[in-house]
Short mmCIF file of C-alpha atoms in Angstrom, two decimals:
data_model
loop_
_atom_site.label_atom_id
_atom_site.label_comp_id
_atom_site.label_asym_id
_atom_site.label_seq_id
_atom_site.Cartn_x
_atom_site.Cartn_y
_atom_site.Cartn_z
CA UNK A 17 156.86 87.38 149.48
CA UNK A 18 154.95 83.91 149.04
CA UNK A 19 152.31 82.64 151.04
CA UNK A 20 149.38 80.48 150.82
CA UNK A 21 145.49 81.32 150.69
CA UNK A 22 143.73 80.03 153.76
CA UNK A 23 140.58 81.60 152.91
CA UNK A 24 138.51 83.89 150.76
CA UNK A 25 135.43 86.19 151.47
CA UNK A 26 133.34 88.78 149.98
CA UNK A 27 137.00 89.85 147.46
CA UNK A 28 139.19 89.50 150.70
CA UNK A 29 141.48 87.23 150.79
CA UNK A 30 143.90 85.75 154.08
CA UNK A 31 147.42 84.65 153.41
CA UNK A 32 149.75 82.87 155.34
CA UNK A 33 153.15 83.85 154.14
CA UNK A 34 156.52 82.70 154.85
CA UNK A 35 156.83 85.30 157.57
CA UNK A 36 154.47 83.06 159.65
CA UNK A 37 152.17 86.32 159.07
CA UNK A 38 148.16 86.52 158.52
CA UNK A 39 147.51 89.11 155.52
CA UNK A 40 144.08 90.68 154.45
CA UNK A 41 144.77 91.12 150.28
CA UNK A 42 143.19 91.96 147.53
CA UNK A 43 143.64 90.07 144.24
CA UNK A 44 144.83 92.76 141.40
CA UNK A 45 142.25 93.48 138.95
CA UNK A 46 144.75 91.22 136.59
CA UNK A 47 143.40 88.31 137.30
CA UNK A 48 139.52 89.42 136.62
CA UNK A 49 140.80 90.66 133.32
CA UNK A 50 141.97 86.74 132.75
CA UNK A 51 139.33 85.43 134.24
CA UNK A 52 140.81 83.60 137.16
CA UNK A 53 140.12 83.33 140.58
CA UNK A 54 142.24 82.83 143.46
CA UNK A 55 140.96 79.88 145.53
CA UNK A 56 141.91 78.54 148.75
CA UNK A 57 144.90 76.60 148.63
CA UNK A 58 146.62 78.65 146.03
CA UNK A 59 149.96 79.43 146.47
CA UNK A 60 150.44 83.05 145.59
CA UNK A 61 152.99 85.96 145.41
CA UNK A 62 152.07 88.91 147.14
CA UNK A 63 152.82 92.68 147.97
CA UNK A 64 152.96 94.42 151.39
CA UNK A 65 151.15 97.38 151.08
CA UNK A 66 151.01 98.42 155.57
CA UNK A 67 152.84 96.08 157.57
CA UNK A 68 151.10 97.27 160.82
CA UNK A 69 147.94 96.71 159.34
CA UNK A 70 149.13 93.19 157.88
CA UNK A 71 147.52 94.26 154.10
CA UNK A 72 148.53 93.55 150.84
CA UNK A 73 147.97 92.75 147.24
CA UNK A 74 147.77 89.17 145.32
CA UNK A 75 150.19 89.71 142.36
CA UNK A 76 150.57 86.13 141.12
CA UNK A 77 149.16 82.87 141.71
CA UNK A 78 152.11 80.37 141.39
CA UNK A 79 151.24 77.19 138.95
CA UNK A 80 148.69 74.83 140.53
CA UNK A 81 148.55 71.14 141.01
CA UNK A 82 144.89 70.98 140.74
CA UNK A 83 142.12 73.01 141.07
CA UNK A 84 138.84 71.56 142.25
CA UNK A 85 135.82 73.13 140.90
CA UNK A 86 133.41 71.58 143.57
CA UNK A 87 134.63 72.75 146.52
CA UNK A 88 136.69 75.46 144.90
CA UNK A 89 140.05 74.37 146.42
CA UNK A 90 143.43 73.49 144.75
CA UNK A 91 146.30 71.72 145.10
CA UNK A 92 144.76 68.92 146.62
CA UNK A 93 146.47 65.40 147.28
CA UNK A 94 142.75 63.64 148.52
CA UNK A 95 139.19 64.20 150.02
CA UNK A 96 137.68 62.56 152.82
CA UNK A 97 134.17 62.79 152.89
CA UNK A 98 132.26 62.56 155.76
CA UNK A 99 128.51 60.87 156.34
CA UNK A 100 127.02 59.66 159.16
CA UNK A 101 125.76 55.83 159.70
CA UNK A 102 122.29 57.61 161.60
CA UNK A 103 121.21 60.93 162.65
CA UNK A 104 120.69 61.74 159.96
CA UNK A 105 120.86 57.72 157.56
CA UNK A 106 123.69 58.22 155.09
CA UNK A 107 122.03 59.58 152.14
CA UNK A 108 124.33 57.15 149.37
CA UNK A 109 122.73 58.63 146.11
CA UNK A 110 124.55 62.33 147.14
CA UNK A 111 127.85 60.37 148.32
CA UNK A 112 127.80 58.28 144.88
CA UNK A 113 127.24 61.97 143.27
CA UNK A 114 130.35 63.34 145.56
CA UNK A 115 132.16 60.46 144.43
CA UNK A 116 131.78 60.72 140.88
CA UNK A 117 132.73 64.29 141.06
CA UNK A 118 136.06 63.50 142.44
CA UNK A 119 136.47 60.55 140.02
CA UNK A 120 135.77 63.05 137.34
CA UNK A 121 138.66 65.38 139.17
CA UNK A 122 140.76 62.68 139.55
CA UNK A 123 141.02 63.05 142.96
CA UNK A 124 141.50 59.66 145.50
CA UNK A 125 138.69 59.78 148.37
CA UNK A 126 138.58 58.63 151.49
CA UNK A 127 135.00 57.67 152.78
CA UNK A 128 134.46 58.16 156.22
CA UNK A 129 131.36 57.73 158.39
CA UNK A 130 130.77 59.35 161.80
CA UNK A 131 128.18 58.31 164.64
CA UNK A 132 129.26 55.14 165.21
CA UNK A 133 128.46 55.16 169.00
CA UNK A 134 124.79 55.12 167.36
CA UNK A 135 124.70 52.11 165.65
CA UNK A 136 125.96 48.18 165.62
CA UNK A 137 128.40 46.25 163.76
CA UNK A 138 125.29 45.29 161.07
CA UNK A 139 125.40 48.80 159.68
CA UNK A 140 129.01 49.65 159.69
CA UNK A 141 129.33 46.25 157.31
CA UNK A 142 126.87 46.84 155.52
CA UNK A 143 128.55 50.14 154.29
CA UNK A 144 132.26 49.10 154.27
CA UNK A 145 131.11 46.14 151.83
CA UNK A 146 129.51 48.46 149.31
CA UNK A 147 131.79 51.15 148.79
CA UNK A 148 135.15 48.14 149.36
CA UNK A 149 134.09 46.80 146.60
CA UNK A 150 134.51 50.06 144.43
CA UNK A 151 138.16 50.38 145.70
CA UNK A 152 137.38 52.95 148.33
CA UNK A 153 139.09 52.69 151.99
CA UNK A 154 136.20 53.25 154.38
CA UNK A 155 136.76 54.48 157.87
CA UNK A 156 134.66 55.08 161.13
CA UNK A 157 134.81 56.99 163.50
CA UNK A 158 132.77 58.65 166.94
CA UNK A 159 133.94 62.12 167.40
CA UNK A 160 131.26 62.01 170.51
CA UNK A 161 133.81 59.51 171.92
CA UNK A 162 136.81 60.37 169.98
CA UNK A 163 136.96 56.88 168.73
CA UNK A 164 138.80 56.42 165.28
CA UNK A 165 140.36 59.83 165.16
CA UNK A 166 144.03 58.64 165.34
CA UNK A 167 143.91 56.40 161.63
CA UNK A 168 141.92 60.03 160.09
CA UNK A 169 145.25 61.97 161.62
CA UNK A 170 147.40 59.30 159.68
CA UNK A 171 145.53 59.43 156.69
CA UNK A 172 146.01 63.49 156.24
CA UNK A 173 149.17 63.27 157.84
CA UNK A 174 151.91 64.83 154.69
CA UNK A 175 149.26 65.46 152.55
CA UNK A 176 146.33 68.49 151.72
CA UNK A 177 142.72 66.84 152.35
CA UNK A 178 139.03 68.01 151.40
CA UNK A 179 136.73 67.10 154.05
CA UNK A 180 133.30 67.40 152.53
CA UNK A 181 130.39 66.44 153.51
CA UNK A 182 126.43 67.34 154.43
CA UNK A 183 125.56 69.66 157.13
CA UNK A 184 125.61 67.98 160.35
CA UNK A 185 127.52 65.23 160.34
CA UNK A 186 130.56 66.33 162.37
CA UNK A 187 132.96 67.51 159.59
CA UNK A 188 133.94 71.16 162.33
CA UNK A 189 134.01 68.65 165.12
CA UNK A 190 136.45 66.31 163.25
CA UNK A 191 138.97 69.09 162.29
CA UNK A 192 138.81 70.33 165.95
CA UNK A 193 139.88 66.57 167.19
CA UNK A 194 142.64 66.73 164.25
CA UNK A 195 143.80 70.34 164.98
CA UNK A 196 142.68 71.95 168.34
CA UNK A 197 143.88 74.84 167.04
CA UNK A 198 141.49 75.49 164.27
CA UNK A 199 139.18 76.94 166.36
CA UNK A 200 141.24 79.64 167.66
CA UNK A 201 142.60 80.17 164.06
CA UNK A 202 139.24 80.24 162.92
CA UNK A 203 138.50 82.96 165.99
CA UNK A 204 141.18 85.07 164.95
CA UNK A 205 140.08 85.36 161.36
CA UNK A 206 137.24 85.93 162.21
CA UNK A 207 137.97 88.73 164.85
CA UNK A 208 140.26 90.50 162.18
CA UNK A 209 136.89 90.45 159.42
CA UNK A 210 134.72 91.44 162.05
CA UNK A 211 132.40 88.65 161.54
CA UNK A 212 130.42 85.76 163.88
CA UNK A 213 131.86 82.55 164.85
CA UNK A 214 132.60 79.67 162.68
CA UNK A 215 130.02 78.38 160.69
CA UNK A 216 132.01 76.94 157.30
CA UNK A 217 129.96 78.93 154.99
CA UNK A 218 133.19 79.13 152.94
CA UNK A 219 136.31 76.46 152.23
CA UNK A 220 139.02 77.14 155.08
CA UNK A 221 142.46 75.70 154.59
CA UNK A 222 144.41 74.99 158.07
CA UNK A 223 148.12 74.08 158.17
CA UNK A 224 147.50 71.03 160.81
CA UNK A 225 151.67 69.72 161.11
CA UNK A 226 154.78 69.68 158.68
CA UNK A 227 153.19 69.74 155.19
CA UNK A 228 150.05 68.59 156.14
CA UNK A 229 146.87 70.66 155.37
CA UNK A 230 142.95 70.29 155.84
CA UNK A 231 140.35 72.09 154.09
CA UNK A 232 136.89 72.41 155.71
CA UNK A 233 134.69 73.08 153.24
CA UNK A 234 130.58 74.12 153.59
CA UNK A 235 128.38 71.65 153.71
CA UNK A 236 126.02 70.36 151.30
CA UNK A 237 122.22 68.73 150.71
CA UNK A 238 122.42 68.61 146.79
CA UNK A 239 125.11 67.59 144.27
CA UNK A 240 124.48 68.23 140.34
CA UNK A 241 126.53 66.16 137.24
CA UNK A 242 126.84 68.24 134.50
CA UNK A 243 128.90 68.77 131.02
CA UNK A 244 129.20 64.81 130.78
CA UNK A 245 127.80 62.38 128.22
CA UNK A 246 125.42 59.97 129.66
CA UNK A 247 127.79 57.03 128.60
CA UNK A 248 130.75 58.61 129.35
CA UNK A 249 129.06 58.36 133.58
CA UNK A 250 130.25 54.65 133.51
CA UNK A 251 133.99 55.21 133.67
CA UNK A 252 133.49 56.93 136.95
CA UNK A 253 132.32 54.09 138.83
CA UNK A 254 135.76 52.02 139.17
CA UNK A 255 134.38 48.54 140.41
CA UNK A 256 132.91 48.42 136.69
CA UNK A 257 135.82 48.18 134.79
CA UNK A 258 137.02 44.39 135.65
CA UNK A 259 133.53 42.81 134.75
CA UNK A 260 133.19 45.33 131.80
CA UNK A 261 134.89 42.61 129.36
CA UNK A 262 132.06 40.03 130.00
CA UNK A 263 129.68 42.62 128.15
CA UNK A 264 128.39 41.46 125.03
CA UNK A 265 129.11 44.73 123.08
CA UNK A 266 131.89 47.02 122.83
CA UNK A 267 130.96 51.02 124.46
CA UNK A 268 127.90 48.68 126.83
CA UNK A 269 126.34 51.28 129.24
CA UNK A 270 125.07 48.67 131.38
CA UNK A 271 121.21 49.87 131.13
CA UNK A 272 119.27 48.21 128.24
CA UNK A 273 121.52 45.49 126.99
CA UNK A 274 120.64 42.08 127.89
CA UNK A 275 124.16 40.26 128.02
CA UNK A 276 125.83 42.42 130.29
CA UNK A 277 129.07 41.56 132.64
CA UNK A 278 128.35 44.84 135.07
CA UNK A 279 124.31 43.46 135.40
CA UNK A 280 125.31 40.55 136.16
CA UNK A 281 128.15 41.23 138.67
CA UNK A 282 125.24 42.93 140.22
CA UNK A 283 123.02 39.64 140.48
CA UNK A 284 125.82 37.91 141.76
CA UNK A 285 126.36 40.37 144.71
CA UNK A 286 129.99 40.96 143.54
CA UNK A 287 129.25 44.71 142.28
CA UNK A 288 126.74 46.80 144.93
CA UNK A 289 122.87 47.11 143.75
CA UNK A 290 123.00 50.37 145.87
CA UNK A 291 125.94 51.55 143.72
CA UNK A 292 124.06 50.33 140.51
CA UNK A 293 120.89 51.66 141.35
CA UNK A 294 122.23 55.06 141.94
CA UNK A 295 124.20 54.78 138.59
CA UNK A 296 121.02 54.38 136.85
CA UNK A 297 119.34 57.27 138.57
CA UNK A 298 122.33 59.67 137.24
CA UNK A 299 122.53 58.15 134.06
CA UNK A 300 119.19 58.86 133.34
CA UNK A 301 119.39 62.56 134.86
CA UNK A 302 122.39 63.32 132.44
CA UNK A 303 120.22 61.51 128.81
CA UNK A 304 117.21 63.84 130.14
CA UNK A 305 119.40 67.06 130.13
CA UNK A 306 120.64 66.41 126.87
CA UNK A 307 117.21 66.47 125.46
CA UNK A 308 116.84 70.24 126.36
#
Protein backbone atom coordinates (compact mmCIF):
# COMPACT_ATOMS: atom_id res chain seq x y z
CA UNK A 1 0.00 0.00 0.00
CA UNK A 2 1.14 3.75 -0.70
CA UNK A 3 0.61 6.59 1.36
CA UNK A 4 2.12 9.81 2.21
CA UNK A 5 4.13 11.00 5.42
CA UNK A 6 2.23 13.66 7.29
CA UNK A 7 4.56 13.72 10.06
CA UNK A 8 7.55 12.33 11.90
CA UNK A 9 8.50 12.10 15.68
CA UNK A 10 10.93 10.63 17.98
CA UNK A 11 11.43 7.33 14.84
CA UNK A 12 7.52 7.29 14.45
CA UNK A 13 6.23 8.07 11.59
CA UNK A 14 2.13 8.87 10.43
CA UNK A 15 0.97 7.88 7.00
CA UNK A 16 -1.91 8.66 5.16
CA UNK A 17 -2.46 5.87 2.74
CA UNK A 18 -4.75 5.33 -0.03
CA UNK A 19 -7.17 3.62 2.32
CA UNK A 20 -7.96 7.15 3.69
CA UNK A 21 -6.19 5.43 6.88
CA UNK A 22 -3.77 7.13 9.65
CA UNK A 23 -0.72 4.59 10.26
CA UNK A 24 1.94 4.73 13.15
CA UNK A 25 5.28 3.06 11.11
CA UNK A 26 8.48 2.51 11.55
CA UNK A 27 11.06 3.11 8.80
CA UNK A 28 13.09 -0.39 8.20
CA UNK A 29 16.51 -0.27 9.42
CA UNK A 30 17.28 -0.16 5.37
CA UNK A 31 17.18 3.11 5.07
CA UNK A 32 19.68 3.95 8.19
CA UNK A 33 22.01 1.51 6.54
CA UNK A 34 21.78 4.08 3.32
CA UNK A 35 21.69 6.83 5.14
CA UNK A 36 18.34 8.30 4.31
CA UNK A 37 15.66 9.66 6.12
CA UNK A 38 12.10 9.69 5.53
CA UNK A 39 10.77 13.27 5.72
CA UNK A 40 7.44 14.66 5.67
CA UNK A 41 6.01 14.77 2.40
CA UNK A 42 7.56 11.60 1.17
CA UNK A 43 5.60 9.39 -0.63
CA UNK A 44 6.30 5.92 0.63
CA UNK A 45 5.36 2.18 0.29
CA UNK A 46 4.42 0.57 3.31
CA UNK A 47 3.49 -2.77 5.17
CA UNK A 48 0.51 -3.51 7.47
CA UNK A 49 1.79 -5.16 10.26
CA UNK A 50 -2.03 -4.93 12.84
CA UNK A 51 -4.77 -3.42 11.08
CA UNK A 52 -6.72 -2.80 14.37
CA UNK A 53 -3.94 -1.10 15.72
CA UNK A 54 -3.39 0.91 12.32
CA UNK A 55 0.75 -0.05 12.46
CA UNK A 56 3.08 -0.71 9.96
CA UNK A 57 6.47 -0.59 8.40
CA UNK A 58 8.09 2.06 5.78
CA UNK A 59 9.55 -0.28 3.07
CA UNK A 60 10.29 2.25 0.31
CA UNK A 61 10.31 5.81 -0.20
CA UNK A 62 9.05 6.36 -3.82
CA UNK A 63 11.47 8.89 -5.97
CA UNK A 64 11.21 12.50 -4.74
CA UNK A 65 10.69 15.77 -6.45
CA UNK A 66 12.69 17.66 -4.01
CA UNK A 67 13.81 17.42 -0.76
CA UNK A 68 14.29 20.53 1.32
CA UNK A 69 16.99 20.40 3.79
CA UNK A 70 15.75 23.51 5.81
CA UNK A 71 12.63 22.61 6.83
CA UNK A 72 13.17 18.94 6.13
CA UNK A 73 10.19 18.53 3.75
CA UNK A 74 9.98 17.21 0.12
CA UNK A 75 8.22 17.34 -2.77
CA UNK A 76 7.50 20.80 -2.54
CA UNK A 77 5.95 23.06 -5.41
CA UNK A 78 6.57 26.66 -3.17
CA UNK A 79 6.99 28.31 0.35
CA UNK A 80 5.20 31.07 1.73
CA UNK A 81 6.83 32.64 4.43
CA UNK A 82 5.23 34.44 6.90
CA UNK A 83 6.45 37.85 8.93
CA UNK A 84 4.64 40.25 10.55
CA UNK A 85 4.60 44.21 9.59
CA UNK A 86 4.68 44.88 13.88
CA UNK A 87 4.43 42.88 16.92
CA UNK A 88 7.08 41.83 16.60
CA UNK A 89 8.91 44.56 13.26
CA UNK A 90 9.74 42.18 10.44
CA UNK A 91 13.18 41.18 11.13
CA UNK A 92 14.40 41.43 6.97
CA UNK A 93 18.09 40.24 7.55
CA UNK A 94 16.47 36.48 8.69
CA UNK A 95 13.76 36.75 5.74
CA UNK A 96 16.71 37.73 3.17
CA UNK A 97 18.55 34.55 4.91
CA UNK A 98 15.11 32.39 4.38
CA UNK A 99 15.11 33.64 1.02
CA UNK A 100 18.41 32.79 -0.07
CA UNK A 101 17.95 29.38 1.27
CA UNK A 102 15.10 28.70 -0.99
CA UNK A 103 16.90 30.41 -3.92
CA UNK A 104 19.69 28.05 -3.18
CA UNK A 105 16.80 25.08 -3.22
CA UNK A 106 15.34 26.38 -6.05
CA UNK A 107 12.25 26.73 -4.59
CA UNK A 108 9.64 29.92 -5.71
CA UNK A 109 8.49 31.87 -2.40
CA UNK A 110 5.75 33.61 -1.62
CA UNK A 111 6.30 36.48 0.99
CA UNK A 112 3.57 37.13 3.10
CA UNK A 113 3.15 39.54 6.03
CA UNK A 114 0.51 39.25 8.79
CA UNK A 115 -0.77 42.06 11.30
CA UNK A 116 -1.93 44.31 9.02
CA UNK A 117 -4.87 45.57 11.23
CA UNK A 118 -1.67 47.05 13.16
CA UNK A 119 -0.27 49.21 10.86
CA UNK A 120 -1.02 51.87 7.80
CA UNK A 121 -0.64 51.85 4.18
CA UNK A 122 3.16 53.57 4.77
CA UNK A 123 4.48 50.26 6.01
CA UNK A 124 2.78 47.76 3.87
CA UNK A 125 4.56 49.90 0.77
CA UNK A 126 7.34 50.21 2.11
CA UNK A 127 7.75 46.34 2.18
CA UNK A 128 5.93 45.36 -1.08
CA UNK A 129 8.49 47.85 -2.90
CA UNK A 130 11.57 46.12 -1.54
CA UNK A 131 11.05 42.62 -1.94
CA UNK A 132 8.80 43.60 -5.77
CA UNK A 133 11.68 44.61 -6.90
CA UNK A 134 13.51 41.17 -6.35
CA UNK A 135 10.66 39.38 -8.28
CA UNK A 136 8.85 38.23 -5.19
CA UNK A 137 4.81 38.44 -5.02
CA UNK A 138 4.13 39.95 -1.61
CA UNK A 139 0.86 39.45 0.14
CA UNK A 140 -0.96 40.75 3.36
CA UNK A 141 -3.02 39.61 5.30
CA UNK A 142 -4.98 40.03 9.14
CA UNK A 143 -5.79 36.66 10.38
CA UNK A 144 -7.23 38.80 13.58
CA UNK A 145 -9.81 39.94 10.97
CA UNK A 146 -9.52 37.29 8.45
CA UNK A 147 -8.64 39.85 5.91
CA UNK A 148 -6.52 38.52 2.87
CA UNK A 149 -7.02 34.86 3.55
CA UNK A 150 -8.99 34.08 0.32
CA UNK A 151 -5.78 35.17 -2.39
CA UNK A 152 -3.32 32.76 0.38
CA UNK A 153 -6.17 29.83 -0.32
CA UNK A 154 -5.63 30.55 -4.16
CA UNK A 155 -2.11 30.69 -4.00
CA UNK A 156 -1.76 26.95 -2.32
CA UNK A 157 -4.69 25.93 -4.05
CA UNK A 158 -3.18 22.54 -6.51
CA UNK A 159 -0.01 22.84 -5.16
CA UNK A 160 2.27 21.56 -1.75
CA UNK A 161 3.38 24.88 0.23
CA UNK A 162 6.03 25.51 3.13
CA UNK A 163 4.77 28.02 5.42
CA UNK A 164 7.77 29.13 7.41
CA UNK A 165 8.26 31.60 9.42
CA UNK A 166 9.40 33.03 13.16
CA UNK A 167 7.56 32.14 16.19
CA UNK A 168 4.64 34.26 16.61
CA UNK A 169 3.62 35.61 13.73
CA UNK A 170 0.43 33.65 12.99
CA UNK A 171 1.76 30.84 10.72
CA UNK A 172 -0.95 27.92 13.17
CA UNK A 173 -3.54 30.63 12.93
CA UNK A 174 -3.18 30.95 9.10
CA UNK A 175 -3.43 27.14 8.38
CA UNK A 176 -6.50 27.03 10.73
CA UNK A 177 -8.27 29.93 8.43
CA UNK A 178 -7.01 27.75 5.28
CA UNK A 179 -8.05 24.32 6.72
CA UNK A 180 -10.38 24.30 9.82
CA UNK A 181 -9.69 20.99 9.99
CA UNK A 182 -6.09 21.00 10.90
CA UNK A 183 -6.75 21.41 14.24
CA UNK A 184 -8.75 18.42 14.78
CA UNK A 185 -6.23 16.48 12.55
CA UNK A 186 -3.62 17.83 14.54
CA UNK A 187 -5.83 16.62 17.85
CA UNK A 188 -6.11 13.29 16.63
CA UNK A 189 -2.43 12.77 16.06
CA UNK A 190 -1.78 13.89 18.79
CA UNK A 191 -4.32 11.79 20.91
CA UNK A 192 -3.00 8.56 19.09
CA UNK A 193 1.03 9.64 20.32
CA UNK A 194 -0.19 10.50 23.55
CA UNK A 195 1.25 13.87 23.49
CA UNK A 196 0.03 17.81 24.33
CA UNK A 197 -1.65 20.00 21.95
CA UNK A 198 -0.24 21.54 18.93
CA UNK A 199 2.69 23.45 19.24
CA UNK A 200 4.63 22.88 15.58
CA UNK A 201 7.73 21.70 17.17
CA UNK A 202 7.98 19.46 14.07
CA UNK A 203 6.98 19.98 10.06
CA UNK A 204 3.22 18.72 9.68
CA UNK A 205 1.93 18.10 6.20
CA UNK A 206 -2.09 18.54 5.88
CA UNK A 207 -4.00 17.48 2.75
CA UNK A 208 -6.15 20.95 2.65
CA UNK A 209 -8.47 20.04 -0.95
CA UNK A 210 -7.84 17.97 -4.25
CA UNK A 211 -4.01 17.90 -4.55
CA UNK A 212 -3.40 20.65 -2.51
CA UNK A 213 -1.10 20.32 0.59
CA UNK A 214 0.36 22.68 3.42
CA UNK A 215 3.22 22.06 5.55
CA UNK A 216 3.48 23.88 8.91
CA UNK A 217 6.74 23.85 9.82
CA UNK A 218 8.45 25.10 13.50
CA UNK A 219 9.29 28.29 13.79
CA UNK A 220 12.48 29.98 13.77
CA UNK A 221 14.75 33.10 15.38
CA UNK A 222 18.08 32.20 13.51
CA UNK A 223 18.94 31.13 9.94
CA UNK A 224 22.72 30.01 9.07
CA UNK A 225 24.36 30.01 5.15
CA UNK A 226 26.70 27.48 4.90
CA UNK A 227 28.79 25.21 2.22
CA UNK A 228 28.67 28.32 -0.25
CA UNK A 229 31.49 30.46 -1.66
CA UNK A 230 31.26 33.99 -0.64
CA UNK A 231 30.92 35.03 -4.41
CA UNK A 232 28.91 32.41 -5.37
CA UNK A 233 26.00 34.44 -2.49
CA UNK A 234 25.33 36.93 -5.40
CA UNK A 235 23.42 34.64 -7.73
CA UNK A 236 20.86 34.21 -5.04
CA UNK A 237 19.65 37.60 -4.94
CA UNK A 238 17.61 37.70 -8.43
CA UNK A 239 17.03 41.59 -8.79
CA UNK A 240 20.99 41.56 -9.38
CA UNK A 241 21.24 39.88 -12.41
CA UNK A 242 19.75 42.65 -14.98
CA UNK A 243 22.14 45.50 -13.70
CA UNK A 244 25.00 42.87 -13.34
CA UNK A 245 26.20 43.75 -17.09
CA UNK A 246 26.88 47.46 -16.18
CA UNK A 247 29.76 46.05 -13.83
CA UNK A 248 33.06 46.94 -14.86
CA UNK A 249 34.57 43.40 -14.42
CA UNK A 250 33.56 40.04 -15.28
CA UNK A 251 32.75 37.54 -11.73
CA UNK A 252 32.04 41.55 -9.80
CA UNK A 253 30.80 40.71 -6.23
CA UNK A 254 29.42 44.02 -5.82
CA UNK A 255 31.55 44.87 -2.49
CA UNK A 256 34.94 46.56 -3.21
CA UNK A 257 34.83 47.44 -6.86
CA UNK A 258 34.31 50.93 -7.70
CA UNK A 259 32.43 50.73 -11.18
CA UNK A 260 29.73 48.62 -10.24
CA UNK A 261 26.08 48.27 -12.06
CA UNK A 262 24.45 46.44 -8.72
CA UNK A 263 26.04 49.68 -6.41
CA UNK A 264 24.76 51.79 -8.40
CA UNK A 265 21.22 50.39 -9.02
CA UNK A 266 21.34 50.77 -5.33
CA UNK A 267 22.04 54.69 -5.41
CA UNK A 268 19.49 55.04 -7.83
CA UNK A 269 16.76 53.40 -5.63
CA UNK A 270 16.07 50.83 -8.43
CA UNK A 271 17.69 47.76 -6.38
CA UNK A 272 16.66 47.87 -2.31
CA UNK A 273 19.57 49.27 0.16
CA UNK A 274 17.81 46.96 2.75
CA UNK A 275 18.32 44.02 0.35
CA UNK A 276 21.98 45.23 -0.32
CA UNK A 277 22.83 45.89 3.05
CA UNK A 278 21.82 42.51 4.19
CA UNK A 279 23.80 41.00 1.20
CA UNK A 280 26.83 42.51 2.54
CA UNK A 281 26.26 41.32 6.06
CA UNK A 282 26.09 37.53 4.64
CA UNK A 283 28.71 37.96 2.32
CA UNK A 284 30.98 38.86 4.81
CA UNK A 285 29.72 36.02 7.33
CA UNK A 286 30.42 33.33 4.56
CA UNK A 287 34.57 35.09 3.59
CA UNK A 288 34.95 34.95 7.61
CA UNK A 289 34.05 31.16 7.77
CA UNK A 290 36.28 30.33 5.14
CA UNK A 291 39.16 31.66 7.05
CA UNK A 292 38.72 28.90 9.76
Amino acid sequence: MTGKILKGIAGFYYVIATDGKLYECKAKGIFRNRNIKPLVGDNVEISILDETEQKGNIDEILPRKNALVRPSVANVDQALVLFSVTQPDPNLNLLDRFLVMMEVQEVPVNICFNKIDLTGDEKRNELSAIYEKGGYSVFFTSTCEEKGIEEIKDLVRGKTTVLAGPSGVGKSTLTNLIYPKAKMETGTISEKIQRGKHTTRHSELFGIGRDTYMVDTPGFSSMYIEDMECGHLKDYFPEFEACEEDCKFLGCVHIGEKICGVKTAVEEGRISRSRYDNYRLLYQELKDKRRY
